[in-house]
mmCIF file of N, CA, C and O in Angstrom:
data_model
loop_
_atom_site.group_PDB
_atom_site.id
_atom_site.type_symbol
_atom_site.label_atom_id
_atom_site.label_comp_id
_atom_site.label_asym_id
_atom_site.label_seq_id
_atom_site.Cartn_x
_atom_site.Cartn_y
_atom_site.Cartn_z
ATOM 1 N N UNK A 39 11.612 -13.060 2.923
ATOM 2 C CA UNK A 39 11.505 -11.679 3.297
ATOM 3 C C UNK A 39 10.275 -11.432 4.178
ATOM 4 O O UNK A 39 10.254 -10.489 4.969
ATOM 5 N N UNK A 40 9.003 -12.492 4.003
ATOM 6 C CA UNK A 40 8.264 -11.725 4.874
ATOM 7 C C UNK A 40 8.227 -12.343 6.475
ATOM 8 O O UNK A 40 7.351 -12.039 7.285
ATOM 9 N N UNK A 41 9.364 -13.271 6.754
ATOM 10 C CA UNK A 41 9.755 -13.511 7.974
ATOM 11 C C UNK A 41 10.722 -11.820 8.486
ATOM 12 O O UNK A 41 11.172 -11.744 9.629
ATOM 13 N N UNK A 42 10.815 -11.228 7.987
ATOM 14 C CA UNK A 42 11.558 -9.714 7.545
ATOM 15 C C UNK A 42 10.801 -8.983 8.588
ATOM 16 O O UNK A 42 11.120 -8.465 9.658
ATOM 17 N N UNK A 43 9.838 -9.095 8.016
ATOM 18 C CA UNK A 43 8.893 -8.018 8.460
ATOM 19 C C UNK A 43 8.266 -7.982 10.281
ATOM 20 O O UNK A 43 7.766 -6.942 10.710
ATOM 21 N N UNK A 44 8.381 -9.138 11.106
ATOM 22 C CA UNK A 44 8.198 -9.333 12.328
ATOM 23 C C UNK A 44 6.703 -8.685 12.377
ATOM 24 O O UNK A 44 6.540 -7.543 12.807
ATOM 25 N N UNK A 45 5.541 -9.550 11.875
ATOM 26 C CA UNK A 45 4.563 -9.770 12.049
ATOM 27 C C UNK A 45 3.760 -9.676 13.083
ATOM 28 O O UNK A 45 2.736 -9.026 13.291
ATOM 29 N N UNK A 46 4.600 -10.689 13.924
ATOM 30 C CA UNK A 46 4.635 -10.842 15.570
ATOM 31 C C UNK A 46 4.128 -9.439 16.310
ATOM 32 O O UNK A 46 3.127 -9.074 16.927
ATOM 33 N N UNK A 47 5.463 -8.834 15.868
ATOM 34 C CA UNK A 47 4.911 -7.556 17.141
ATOM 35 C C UNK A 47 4.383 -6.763 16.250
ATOM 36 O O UNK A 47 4.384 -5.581 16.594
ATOM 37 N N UNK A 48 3.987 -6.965 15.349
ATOM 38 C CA UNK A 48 2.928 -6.272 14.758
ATOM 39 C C UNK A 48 1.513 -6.451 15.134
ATOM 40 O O UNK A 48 0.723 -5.540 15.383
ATOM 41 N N UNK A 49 1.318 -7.488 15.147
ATOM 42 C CA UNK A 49 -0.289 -8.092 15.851
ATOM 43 C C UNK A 49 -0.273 -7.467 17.219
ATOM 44 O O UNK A 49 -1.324 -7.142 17.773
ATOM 45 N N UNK A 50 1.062 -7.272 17.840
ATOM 46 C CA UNK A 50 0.738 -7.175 19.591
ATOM 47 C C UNK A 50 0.673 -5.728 19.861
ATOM 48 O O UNK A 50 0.671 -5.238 20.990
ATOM 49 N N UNK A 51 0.611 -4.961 18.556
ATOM 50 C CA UNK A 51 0.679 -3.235 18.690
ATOM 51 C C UNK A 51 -0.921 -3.083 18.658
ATOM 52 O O UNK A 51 -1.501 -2.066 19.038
ATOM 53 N N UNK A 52 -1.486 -4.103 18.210
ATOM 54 C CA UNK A 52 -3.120 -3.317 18.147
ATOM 55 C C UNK A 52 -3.261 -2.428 17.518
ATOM 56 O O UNK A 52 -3.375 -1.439 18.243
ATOM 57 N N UNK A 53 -3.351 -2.096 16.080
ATOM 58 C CA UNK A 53 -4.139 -0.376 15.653
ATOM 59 C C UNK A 53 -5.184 -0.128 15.994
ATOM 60 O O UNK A 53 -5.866 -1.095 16.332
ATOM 61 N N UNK A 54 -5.551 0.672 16.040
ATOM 62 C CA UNK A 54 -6.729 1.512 16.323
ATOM 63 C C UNK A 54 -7.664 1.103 15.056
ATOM 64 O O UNK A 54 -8.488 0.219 15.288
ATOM 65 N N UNK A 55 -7.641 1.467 14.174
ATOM 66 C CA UNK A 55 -8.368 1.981 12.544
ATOM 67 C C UNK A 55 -7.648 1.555 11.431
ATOM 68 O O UNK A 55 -6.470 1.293 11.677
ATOM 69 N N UNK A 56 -8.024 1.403 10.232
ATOM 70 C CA UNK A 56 -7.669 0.515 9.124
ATOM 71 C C UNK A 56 -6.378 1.372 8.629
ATOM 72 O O UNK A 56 -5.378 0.962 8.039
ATOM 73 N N UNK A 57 -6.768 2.925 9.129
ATOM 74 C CA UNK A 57 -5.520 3.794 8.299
ATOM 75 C C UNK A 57 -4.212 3.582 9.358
ATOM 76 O O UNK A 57 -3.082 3.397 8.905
ATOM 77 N N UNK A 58 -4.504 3.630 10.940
ATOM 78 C CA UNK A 58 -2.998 3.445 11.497
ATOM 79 C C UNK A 58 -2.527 1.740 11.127
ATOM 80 O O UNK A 58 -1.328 1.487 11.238
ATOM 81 N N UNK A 59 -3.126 1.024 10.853
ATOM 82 C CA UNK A 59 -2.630 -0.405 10.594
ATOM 83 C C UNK A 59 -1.634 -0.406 8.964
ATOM 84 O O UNK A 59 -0.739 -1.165 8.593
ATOM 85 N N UNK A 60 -2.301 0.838 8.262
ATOM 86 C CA UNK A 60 -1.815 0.429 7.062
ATOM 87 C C UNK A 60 -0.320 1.562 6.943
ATOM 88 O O UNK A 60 0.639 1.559 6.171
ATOM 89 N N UNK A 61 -0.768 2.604 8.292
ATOM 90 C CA UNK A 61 0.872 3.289 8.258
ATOM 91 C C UNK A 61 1.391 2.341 8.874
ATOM 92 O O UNK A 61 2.348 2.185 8.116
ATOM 93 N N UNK A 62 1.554 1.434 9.792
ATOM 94 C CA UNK A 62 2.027 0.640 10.560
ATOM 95 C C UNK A 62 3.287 -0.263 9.820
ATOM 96 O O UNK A 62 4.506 -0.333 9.974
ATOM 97 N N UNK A 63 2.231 -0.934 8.892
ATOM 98 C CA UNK A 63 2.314 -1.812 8.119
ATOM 99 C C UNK A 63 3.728 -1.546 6.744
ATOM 100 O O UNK A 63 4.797 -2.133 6.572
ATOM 101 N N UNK A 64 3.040 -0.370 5.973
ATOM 102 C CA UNK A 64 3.990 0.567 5.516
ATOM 103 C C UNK A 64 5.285 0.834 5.669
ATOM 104 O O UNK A 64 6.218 0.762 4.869
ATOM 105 N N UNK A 65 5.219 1.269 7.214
ATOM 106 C CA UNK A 65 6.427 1.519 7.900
ATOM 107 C C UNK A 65 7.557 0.249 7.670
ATOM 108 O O UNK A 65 8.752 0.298 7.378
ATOM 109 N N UNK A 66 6.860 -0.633 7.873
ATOM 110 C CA UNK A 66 7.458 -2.113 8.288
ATOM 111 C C UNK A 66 8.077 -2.173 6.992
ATOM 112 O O UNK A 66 9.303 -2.167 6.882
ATOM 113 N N UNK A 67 7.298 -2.231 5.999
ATOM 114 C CA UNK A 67 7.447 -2.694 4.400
ATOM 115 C C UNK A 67 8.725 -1.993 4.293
ATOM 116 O O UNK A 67 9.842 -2.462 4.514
ATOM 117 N N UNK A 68 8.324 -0.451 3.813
ATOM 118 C CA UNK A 68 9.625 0.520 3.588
ATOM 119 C C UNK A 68 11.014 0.248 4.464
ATOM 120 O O UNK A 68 12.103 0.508 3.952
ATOM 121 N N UNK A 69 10.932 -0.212 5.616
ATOM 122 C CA UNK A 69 12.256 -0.342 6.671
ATOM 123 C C UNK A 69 12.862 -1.191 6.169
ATOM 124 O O UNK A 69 14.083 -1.049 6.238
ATOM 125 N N UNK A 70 12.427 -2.227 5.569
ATOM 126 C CA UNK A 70 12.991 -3.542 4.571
ATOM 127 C C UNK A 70 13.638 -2.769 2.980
ATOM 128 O O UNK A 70 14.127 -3.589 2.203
ATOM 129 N N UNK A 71 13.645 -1.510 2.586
ATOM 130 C CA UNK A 71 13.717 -0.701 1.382
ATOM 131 C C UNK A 71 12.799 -1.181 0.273
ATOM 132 O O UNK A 71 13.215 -1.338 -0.875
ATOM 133 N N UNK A 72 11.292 -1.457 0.708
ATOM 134 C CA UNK A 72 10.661 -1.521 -0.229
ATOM 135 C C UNK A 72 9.866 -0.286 -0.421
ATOM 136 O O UNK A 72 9.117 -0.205 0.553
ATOM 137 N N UNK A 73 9.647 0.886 -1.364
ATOM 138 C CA UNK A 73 8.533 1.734 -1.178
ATOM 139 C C UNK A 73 7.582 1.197 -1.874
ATOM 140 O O UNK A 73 7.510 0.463 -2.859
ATOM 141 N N UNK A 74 6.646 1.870 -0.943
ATOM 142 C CA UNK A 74 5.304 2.220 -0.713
ATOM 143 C C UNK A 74 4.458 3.703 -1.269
ATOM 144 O O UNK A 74 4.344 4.866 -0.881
ATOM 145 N N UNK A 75 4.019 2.936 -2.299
ATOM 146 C CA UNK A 75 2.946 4.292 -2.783
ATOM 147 C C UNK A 75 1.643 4.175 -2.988
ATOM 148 O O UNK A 75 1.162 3.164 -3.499
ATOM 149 N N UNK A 76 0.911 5.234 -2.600
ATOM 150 C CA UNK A 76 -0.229 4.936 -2.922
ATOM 151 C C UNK A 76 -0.667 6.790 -3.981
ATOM 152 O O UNK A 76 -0.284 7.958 -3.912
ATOM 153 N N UNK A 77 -1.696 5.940 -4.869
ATOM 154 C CA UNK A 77 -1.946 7.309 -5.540
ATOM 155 C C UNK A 77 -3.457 7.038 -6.306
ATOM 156 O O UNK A 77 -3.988 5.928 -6.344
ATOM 157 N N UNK A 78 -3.934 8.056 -6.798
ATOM 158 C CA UNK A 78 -5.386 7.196 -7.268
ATOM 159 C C UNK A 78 -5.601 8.638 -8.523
ATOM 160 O O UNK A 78 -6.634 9.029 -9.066
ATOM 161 N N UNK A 79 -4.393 9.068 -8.634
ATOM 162 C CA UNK A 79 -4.863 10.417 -10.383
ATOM 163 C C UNK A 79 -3.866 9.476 -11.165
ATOM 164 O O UNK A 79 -3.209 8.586 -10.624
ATOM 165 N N UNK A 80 -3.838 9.799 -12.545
ATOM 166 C CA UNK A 80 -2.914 9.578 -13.554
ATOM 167 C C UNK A 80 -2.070 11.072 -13.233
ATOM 168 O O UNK A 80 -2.546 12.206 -13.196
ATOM 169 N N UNK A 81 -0.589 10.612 -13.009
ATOM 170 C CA UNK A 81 0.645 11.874 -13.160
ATOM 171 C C UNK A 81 -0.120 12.728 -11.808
ATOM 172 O O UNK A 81 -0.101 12.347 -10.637
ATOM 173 N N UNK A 82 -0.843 14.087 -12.390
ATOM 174 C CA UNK A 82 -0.599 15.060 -11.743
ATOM 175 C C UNK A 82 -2.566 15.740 -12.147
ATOM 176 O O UNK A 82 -3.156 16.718 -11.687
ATOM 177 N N UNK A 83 -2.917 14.927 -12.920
ATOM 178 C CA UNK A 83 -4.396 15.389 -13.121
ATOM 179 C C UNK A 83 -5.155 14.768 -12.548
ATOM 180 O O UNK A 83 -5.415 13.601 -12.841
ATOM 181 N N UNK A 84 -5.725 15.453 -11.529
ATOM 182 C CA UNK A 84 -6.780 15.482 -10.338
ATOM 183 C C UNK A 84 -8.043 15.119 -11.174
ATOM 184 O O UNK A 84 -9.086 14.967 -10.537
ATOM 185 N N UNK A 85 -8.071 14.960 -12.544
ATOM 186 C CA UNK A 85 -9.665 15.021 -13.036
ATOM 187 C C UNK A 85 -9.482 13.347 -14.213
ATOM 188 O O UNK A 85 -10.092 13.178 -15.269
ATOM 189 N N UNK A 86 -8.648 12.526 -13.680
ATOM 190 C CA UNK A 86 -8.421 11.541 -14.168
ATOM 191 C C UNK A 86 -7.956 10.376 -13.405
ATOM 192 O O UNK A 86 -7.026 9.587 -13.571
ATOM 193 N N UNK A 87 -8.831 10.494 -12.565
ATOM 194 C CA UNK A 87 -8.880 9.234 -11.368
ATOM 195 C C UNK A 87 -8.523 7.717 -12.404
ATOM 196 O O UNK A 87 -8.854 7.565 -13.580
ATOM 197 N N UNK A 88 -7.681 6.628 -11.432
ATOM 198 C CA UNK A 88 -7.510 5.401 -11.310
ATOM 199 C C UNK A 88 -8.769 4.944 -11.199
ATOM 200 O O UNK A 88 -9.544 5.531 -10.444
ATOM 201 N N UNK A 89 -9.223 3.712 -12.004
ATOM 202 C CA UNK A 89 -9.914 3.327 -11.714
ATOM 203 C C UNK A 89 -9.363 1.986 -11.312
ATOM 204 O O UNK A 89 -8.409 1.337 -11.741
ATOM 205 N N UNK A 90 -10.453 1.708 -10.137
ATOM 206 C CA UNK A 90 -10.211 0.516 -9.121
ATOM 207 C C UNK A 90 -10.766 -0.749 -9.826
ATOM 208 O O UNK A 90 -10.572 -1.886 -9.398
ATOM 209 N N UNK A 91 -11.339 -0.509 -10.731
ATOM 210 C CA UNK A 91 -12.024 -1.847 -11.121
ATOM 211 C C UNK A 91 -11.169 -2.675 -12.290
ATOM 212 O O UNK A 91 -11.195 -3.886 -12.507
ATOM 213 N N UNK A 92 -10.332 -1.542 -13.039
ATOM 214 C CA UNK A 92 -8.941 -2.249 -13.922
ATOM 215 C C UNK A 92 -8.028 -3.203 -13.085
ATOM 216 O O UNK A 92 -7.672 -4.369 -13.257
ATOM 217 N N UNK A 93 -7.653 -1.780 -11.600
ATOM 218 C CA UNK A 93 -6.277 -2.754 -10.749
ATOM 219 C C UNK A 93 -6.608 -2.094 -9.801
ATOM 220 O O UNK A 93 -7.215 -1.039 -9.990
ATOM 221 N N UNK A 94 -6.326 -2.493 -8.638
ATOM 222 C CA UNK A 94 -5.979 -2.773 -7.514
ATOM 223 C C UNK A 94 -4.427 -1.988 -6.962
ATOM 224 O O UNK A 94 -4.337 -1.360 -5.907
ATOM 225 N N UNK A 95 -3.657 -2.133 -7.629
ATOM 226 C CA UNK A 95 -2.254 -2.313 -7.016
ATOM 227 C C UNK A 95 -1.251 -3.080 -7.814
ATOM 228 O O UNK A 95 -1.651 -4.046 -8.463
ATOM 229 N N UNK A 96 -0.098 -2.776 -7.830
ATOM 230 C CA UNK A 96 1.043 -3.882 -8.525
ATOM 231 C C UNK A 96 2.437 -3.901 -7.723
ATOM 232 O O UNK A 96 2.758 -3.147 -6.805
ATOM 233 N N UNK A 97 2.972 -4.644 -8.127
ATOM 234 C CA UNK A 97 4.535 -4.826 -7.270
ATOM 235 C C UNK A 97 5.015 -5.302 -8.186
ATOM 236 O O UNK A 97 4.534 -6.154 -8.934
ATOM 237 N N UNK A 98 6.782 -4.415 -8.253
ATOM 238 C CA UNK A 98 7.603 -4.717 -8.958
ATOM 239 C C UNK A 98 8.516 -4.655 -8.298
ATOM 240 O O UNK A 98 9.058 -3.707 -7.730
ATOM 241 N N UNK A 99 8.805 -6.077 -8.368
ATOM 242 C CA UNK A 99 10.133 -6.788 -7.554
ATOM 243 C C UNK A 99 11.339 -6.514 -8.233
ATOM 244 O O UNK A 99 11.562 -7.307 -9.147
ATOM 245 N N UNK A 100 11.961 -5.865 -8.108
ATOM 246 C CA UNK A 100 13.263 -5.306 -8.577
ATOM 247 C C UNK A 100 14.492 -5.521 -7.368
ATOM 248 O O UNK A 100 14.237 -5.846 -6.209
ATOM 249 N N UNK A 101 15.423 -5.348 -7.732
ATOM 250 C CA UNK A 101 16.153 -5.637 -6.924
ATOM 251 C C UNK A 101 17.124 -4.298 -6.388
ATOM 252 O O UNK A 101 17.720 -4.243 -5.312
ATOM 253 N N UNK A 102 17.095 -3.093 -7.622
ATOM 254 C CA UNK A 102 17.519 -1.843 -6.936
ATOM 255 C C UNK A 102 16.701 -0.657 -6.578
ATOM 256 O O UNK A 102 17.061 0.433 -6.133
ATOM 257 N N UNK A 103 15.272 -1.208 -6.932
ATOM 258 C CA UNK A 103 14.258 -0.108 -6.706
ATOM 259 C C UNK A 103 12.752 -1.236 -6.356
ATOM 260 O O UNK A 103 12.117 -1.523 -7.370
ATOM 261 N N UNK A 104 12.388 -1.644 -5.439
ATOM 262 C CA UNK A 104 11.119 -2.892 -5.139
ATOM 263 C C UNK A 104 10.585 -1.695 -4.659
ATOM 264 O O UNK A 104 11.148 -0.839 -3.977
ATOM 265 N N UNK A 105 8.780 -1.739 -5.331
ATOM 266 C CA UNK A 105 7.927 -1.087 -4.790
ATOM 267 C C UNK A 105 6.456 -1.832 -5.209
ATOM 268 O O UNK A 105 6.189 -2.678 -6.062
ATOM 269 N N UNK A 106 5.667 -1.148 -4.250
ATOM 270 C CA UNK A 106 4.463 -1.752 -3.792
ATOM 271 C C UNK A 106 3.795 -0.345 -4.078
ATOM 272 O O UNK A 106 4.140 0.718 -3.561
ATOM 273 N N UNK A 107 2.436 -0.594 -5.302
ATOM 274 C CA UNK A 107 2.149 0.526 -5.806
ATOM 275 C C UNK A 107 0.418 -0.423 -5.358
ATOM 276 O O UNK A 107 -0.050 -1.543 -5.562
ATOM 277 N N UNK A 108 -0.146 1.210 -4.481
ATOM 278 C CA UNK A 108 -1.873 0.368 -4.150
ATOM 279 C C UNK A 108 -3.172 1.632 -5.135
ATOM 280 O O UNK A 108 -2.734 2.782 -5.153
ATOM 281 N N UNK A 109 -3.975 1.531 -5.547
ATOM 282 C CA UNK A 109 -4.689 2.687 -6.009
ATOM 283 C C UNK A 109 -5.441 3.013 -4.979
ATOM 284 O O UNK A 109 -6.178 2.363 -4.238
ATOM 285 N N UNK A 110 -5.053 4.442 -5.069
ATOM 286 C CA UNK A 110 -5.894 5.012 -3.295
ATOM 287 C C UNK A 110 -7.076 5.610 -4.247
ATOM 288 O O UNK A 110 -6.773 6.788 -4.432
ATOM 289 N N UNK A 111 -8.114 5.354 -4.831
ATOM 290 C CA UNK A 111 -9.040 5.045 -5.453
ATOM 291 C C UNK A 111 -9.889 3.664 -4.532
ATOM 292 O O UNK A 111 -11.098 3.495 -4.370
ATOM 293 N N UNK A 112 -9.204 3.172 -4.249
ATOM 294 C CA UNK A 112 -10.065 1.485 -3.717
ATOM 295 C C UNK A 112 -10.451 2.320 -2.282
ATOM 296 O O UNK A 112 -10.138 3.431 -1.854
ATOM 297 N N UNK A 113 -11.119 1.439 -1.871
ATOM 298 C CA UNK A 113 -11.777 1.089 -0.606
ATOM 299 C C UNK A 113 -10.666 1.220 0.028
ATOM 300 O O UNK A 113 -9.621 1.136 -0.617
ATOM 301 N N UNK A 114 -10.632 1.445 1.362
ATOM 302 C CA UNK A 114 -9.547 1.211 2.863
ATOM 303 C C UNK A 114 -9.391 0.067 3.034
ATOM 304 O O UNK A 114 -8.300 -0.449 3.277
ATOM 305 N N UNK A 115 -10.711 -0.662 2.912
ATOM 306 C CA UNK A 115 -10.825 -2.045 3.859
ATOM 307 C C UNK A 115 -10.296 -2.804 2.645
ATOM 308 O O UNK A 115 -9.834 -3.922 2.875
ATOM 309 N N UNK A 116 -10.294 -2.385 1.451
ATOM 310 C CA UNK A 116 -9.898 -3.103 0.684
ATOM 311 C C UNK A 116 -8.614 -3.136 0.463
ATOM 312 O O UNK A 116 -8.366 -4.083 -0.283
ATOM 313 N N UNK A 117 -7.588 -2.496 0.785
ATOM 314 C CA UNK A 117 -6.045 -2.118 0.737
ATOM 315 C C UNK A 117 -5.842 -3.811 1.445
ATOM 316 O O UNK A 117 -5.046 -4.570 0.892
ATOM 317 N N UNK A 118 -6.516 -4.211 2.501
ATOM 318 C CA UNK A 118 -5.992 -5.362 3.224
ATOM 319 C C UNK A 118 -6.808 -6.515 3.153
ATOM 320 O O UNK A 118 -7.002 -7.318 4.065
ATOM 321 N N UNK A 119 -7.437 -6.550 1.606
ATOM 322 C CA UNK A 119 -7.727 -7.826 1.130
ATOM 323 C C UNK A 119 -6.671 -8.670 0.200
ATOM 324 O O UNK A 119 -5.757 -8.003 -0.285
ATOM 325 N N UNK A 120 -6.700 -9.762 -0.029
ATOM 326 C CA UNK A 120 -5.835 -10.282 -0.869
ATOM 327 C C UNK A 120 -6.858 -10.336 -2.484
ATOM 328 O O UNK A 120 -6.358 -10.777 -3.518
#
């Protein structure tokens, strides 16, 4: 799948900034029907931040619902570390 994703002309678009690379990127992911979320509260309470230092992010490979969950709690630059 990640021959899927055409990498290629991804490198040759150039982003600008860490945030158009990661809509970019996104885009790519989701077009394959994987979503993409990012969130950094528990549910719906703004006063109960994710913390980044438990996780990072998870993926659950499913086969009728695959998603790529990142905590928008982290760093930017950190969304595109391994």
């Amino acid at each position: 799948m990640l021959t899927d994703l055409h990498l290629d002309s991804y490198a040759s678009l150039n982003p600008s900034d860490i945030d158009e690379a990661f809509k970019i990127l996104s885009e790519l992911i989701e077009s394959l029907g994987v979503m993409v979320m990012v969130n950094g509260v528990v549910g719906t309470n703004t006063r109960r931040k994710l913390d980044y230092r438990e996780f990072r992010g998870f993926a659950l490979s499913d086969p009728f619902a695959p998603l790529i969950f990142i905590n928008g709690t982290d760093t930017r630059a950190a969304k595109f570390s391994p």
